[in-house]
Short mmCIF file of C-alpha atoms and ligand atoms in Angstrom, two decimals:
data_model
loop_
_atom_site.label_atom_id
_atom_site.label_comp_id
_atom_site.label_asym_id
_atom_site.label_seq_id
_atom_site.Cartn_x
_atom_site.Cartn_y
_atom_site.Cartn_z
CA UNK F 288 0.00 0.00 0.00
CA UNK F 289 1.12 3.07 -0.90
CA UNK F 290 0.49 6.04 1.49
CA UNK F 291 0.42 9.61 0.96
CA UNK F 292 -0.11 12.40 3.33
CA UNK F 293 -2.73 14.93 2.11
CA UNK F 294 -2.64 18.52 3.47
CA UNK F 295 -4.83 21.23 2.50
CA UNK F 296 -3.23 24.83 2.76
CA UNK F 297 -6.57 26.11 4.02
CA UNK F 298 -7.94 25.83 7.22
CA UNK F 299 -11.25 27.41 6.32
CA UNK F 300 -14.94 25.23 7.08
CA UNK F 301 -15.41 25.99 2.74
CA UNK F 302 -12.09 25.49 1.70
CA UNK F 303 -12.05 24.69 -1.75
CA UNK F 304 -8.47 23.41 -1.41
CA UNK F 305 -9.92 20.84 1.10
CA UNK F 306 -12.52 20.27 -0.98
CA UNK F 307 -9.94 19.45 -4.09
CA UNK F 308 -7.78 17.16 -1.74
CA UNK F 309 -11.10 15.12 -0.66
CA UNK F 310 -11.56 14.44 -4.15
CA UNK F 311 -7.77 13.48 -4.91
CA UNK F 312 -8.73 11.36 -1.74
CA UNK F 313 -11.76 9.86 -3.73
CA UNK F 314 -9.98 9.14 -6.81
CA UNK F 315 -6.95 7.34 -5.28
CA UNK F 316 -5.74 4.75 -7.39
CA UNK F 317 -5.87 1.11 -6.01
CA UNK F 318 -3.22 -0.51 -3.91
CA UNK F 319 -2.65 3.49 -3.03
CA UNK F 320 -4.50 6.06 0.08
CA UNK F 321 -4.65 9.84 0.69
CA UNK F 322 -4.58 10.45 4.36
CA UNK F 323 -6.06 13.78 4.93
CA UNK F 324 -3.73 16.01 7.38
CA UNK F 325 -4.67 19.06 9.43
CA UNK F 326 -2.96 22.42 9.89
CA UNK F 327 -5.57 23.23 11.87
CA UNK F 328 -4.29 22.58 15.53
CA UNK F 329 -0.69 24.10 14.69
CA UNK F 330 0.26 27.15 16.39
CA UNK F 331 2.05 30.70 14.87
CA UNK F 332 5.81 29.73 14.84
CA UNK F 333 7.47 31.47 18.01
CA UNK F 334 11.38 30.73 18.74
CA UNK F 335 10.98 31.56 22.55
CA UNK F 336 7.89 28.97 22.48
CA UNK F 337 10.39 26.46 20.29
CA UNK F 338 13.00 27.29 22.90
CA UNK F 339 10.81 27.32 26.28
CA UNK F 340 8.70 23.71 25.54
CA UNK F 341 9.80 22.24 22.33
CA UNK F 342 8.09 21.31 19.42
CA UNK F 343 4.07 21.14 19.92
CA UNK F 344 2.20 17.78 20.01
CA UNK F 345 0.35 18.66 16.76
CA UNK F 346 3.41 19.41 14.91
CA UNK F 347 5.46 16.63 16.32
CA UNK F 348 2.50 14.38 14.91
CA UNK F 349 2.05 15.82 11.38
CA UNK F 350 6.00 15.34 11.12
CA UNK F 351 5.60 11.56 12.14
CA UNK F 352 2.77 11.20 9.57
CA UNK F 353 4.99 12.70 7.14
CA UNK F 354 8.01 10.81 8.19
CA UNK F 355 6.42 7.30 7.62
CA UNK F 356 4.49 8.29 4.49
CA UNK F 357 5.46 7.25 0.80
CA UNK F 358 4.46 10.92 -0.60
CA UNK F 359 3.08 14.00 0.49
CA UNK F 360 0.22 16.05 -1.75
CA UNK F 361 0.23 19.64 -0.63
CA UNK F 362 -2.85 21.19 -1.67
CA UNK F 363 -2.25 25.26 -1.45
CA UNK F 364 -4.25 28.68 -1.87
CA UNK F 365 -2.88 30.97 -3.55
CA UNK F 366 -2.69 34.86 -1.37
CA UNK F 367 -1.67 37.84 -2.79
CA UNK F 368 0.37 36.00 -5.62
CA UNK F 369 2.22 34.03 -3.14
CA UNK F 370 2.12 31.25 -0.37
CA UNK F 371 -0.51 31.62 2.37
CA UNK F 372 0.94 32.68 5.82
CA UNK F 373 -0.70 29.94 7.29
CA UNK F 374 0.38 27.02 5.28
CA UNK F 375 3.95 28.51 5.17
CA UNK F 376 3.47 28.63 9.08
CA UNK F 377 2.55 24.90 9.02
CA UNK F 378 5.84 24.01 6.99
CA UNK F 379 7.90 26.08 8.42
CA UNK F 380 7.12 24.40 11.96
CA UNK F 381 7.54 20.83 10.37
CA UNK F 382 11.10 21.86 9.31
CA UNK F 383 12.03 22.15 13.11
CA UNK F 384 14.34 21.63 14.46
CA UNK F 385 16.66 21.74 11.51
CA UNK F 386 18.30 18.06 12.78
CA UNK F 387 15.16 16.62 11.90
CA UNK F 388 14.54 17.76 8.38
CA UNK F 389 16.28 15.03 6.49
CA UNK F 390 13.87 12.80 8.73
CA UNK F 391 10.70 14.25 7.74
CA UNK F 392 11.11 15.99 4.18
CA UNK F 393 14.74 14.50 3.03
CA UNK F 394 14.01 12.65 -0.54
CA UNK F 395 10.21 12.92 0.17
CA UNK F 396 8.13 13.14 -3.03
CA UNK F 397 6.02 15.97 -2.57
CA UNK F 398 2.85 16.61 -5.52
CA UNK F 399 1.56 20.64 -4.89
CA UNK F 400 -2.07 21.54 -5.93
CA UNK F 401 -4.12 24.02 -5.88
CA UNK F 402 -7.73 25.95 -5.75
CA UNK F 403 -8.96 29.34 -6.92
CA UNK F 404 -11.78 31.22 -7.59
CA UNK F 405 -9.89 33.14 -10.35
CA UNK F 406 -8.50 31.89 -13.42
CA UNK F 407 -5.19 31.25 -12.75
CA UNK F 408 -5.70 28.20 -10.31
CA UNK F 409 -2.87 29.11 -8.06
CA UNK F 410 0.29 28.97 -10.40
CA UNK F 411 2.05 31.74 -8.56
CA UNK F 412 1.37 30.19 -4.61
CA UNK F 413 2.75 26.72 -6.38
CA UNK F 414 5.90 28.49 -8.27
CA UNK F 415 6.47 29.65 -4.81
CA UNK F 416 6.54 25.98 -2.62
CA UNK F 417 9.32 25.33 -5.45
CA UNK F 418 12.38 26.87 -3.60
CA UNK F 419 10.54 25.37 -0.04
CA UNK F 420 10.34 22.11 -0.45
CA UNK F 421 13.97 22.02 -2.79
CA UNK F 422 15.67 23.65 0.86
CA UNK F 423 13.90 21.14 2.60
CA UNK F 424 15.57 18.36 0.24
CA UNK F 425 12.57 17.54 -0.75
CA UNK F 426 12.12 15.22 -3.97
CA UNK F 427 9.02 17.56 -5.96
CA UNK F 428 7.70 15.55 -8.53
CA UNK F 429 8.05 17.50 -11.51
CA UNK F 430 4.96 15.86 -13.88
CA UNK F 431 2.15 16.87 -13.05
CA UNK F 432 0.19 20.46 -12.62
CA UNK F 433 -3.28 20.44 -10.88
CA UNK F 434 -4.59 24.30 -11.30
CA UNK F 435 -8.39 24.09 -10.39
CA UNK F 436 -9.38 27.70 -11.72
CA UNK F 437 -13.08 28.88 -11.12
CA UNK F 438 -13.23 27.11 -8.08
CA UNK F 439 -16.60 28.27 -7.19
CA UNK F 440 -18.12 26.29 -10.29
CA UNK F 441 -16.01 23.57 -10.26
CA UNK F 442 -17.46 22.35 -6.82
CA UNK F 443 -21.06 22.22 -5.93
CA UNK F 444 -22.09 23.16 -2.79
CA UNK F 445 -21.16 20.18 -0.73
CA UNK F 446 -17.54 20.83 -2.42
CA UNK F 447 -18.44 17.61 -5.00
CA UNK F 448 -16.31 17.91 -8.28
CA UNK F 449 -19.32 17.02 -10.49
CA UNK F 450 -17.50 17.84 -13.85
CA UNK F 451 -16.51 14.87 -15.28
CA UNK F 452 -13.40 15.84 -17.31
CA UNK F 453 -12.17 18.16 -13.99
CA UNK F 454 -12.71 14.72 -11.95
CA UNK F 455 -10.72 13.09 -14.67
CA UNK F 456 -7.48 15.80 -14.68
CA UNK F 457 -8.14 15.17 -10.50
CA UNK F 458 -7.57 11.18 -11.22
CA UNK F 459 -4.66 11.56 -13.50
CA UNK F 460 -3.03 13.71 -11.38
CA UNK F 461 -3.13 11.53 -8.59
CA UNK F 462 -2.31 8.40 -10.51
CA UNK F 463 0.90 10.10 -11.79
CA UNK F 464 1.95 11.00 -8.46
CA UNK F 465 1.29 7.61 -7.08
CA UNK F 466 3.20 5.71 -9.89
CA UNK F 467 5.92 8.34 -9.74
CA UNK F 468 6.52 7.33 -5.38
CA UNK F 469 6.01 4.06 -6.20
CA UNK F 470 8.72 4.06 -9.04
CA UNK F 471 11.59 5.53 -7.22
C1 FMN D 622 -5.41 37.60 1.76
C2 FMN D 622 -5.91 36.95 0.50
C3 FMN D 622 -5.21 37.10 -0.66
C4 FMN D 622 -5.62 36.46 -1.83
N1 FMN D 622 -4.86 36.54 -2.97
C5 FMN D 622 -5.18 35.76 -4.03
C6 FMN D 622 -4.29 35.67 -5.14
O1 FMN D 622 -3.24 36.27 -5.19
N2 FMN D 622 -4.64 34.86 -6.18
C7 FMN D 622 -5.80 34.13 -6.16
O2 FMN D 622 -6.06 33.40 -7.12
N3 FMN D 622 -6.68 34.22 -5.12
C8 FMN D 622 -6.38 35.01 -4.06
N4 FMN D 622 -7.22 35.07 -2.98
C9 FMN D 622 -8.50 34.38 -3.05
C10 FMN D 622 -8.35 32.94 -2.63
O3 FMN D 622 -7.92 32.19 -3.74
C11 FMN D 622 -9.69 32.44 -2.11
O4 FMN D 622 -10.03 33.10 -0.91
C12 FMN D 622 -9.71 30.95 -1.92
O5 FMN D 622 -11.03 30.54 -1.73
C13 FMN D 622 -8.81 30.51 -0.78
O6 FMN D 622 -8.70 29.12 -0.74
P1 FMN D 622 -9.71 28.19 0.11
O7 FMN D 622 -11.03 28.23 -0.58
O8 FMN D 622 -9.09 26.84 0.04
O9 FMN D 622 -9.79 28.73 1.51
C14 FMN D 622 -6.82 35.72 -1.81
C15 FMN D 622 -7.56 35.61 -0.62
C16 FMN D 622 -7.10 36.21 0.52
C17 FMN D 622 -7.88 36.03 1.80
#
């Protein structure tokens, strides 16, 4: 079984992010899962709090997760032509302390996504993870783009992807980055 760790770069009840990850979830290839991750519970990076009591029980979790997973599928916003804060936050907490890096991103193939209600689906937030995850050693898988543009059509209310052919570049997607972990 191959296991990837799913994170959505949006904390938000609507997220459409989420909503895109759910369905990379969905159409998981066989022999293959998406294991949905949480930013939620992780606190603004402070280097007094680092200092005073260590690393916080939801990051030291999410870096486990990460750790012992094949892949990991970040699925971003894009903010003001950039990487949201909080996502950034989220990362930038995983990479701590530096000794541990190589543990939890070292080699790791890592698939970005992303949602937008405009029509450029995020290419600018995903540029931007490029020179994260490389100084994180990271291994980013560099064949496939997911840029879900219009997001507030492309999901119905109950953040379904009902268009077939989006569902379908959703599935490929996945199935790329699943054969690409599994092939290395
Ligand atoms: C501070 C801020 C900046 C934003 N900047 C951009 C942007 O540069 N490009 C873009 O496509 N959308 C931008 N948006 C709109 C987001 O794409 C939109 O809020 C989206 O729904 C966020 O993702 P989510 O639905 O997963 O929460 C911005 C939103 C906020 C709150």
């Amino acid at each position: 079984m191959t296991t990837i760790v799913g994170i959505s770069g949006s904390v938000r009840s609507g997220s459409f992010n989420a909503a895109l990850l759910r369905v990379a979830a969905a159409e998981c290839p066989p022999d293959a899962v998406i294991r949905i991750e949480s930013i939620a519970a992780i606190p603004l990076y402070n280097g007094d709090e680092e200092a005073a009591r260590g690393i916080p029980a939801a990051v030291a979790r999410l870096k486990d997760a990460i750790a012992a997973a094949d892949g990991l599928l970040l699925v971003t916003p894009e903010y003001n032509n950039s990487i949201p804060g909080v996502a950034k936050n989220a990362i930038d907490w995983l990479s701590r302390p530096p000794a541990d890096i190589a543990r939890v991103f070292g080699g790791k193939p890592v698939a970005v996504a992303g949602a937008s209600p405009g029509g450029f689906g995020t290419i600018l937030s995903q540029n931007a993870w490029l020179p994260v995850f490389k100084t994180l050693g990271a291994d980013l898988w560099p064949g496939g783009r997911l840029l879900v543009s219009r997001a507030a059509s492309a999901f119905d209310a109950s953040g379904e992807m009902k268009d077939a052919a989006a569902r379908d570049n959703v599935r490929k997607f996945v199935a790329g980055f699943v054969a690409y972990v599994r092939g290395r």
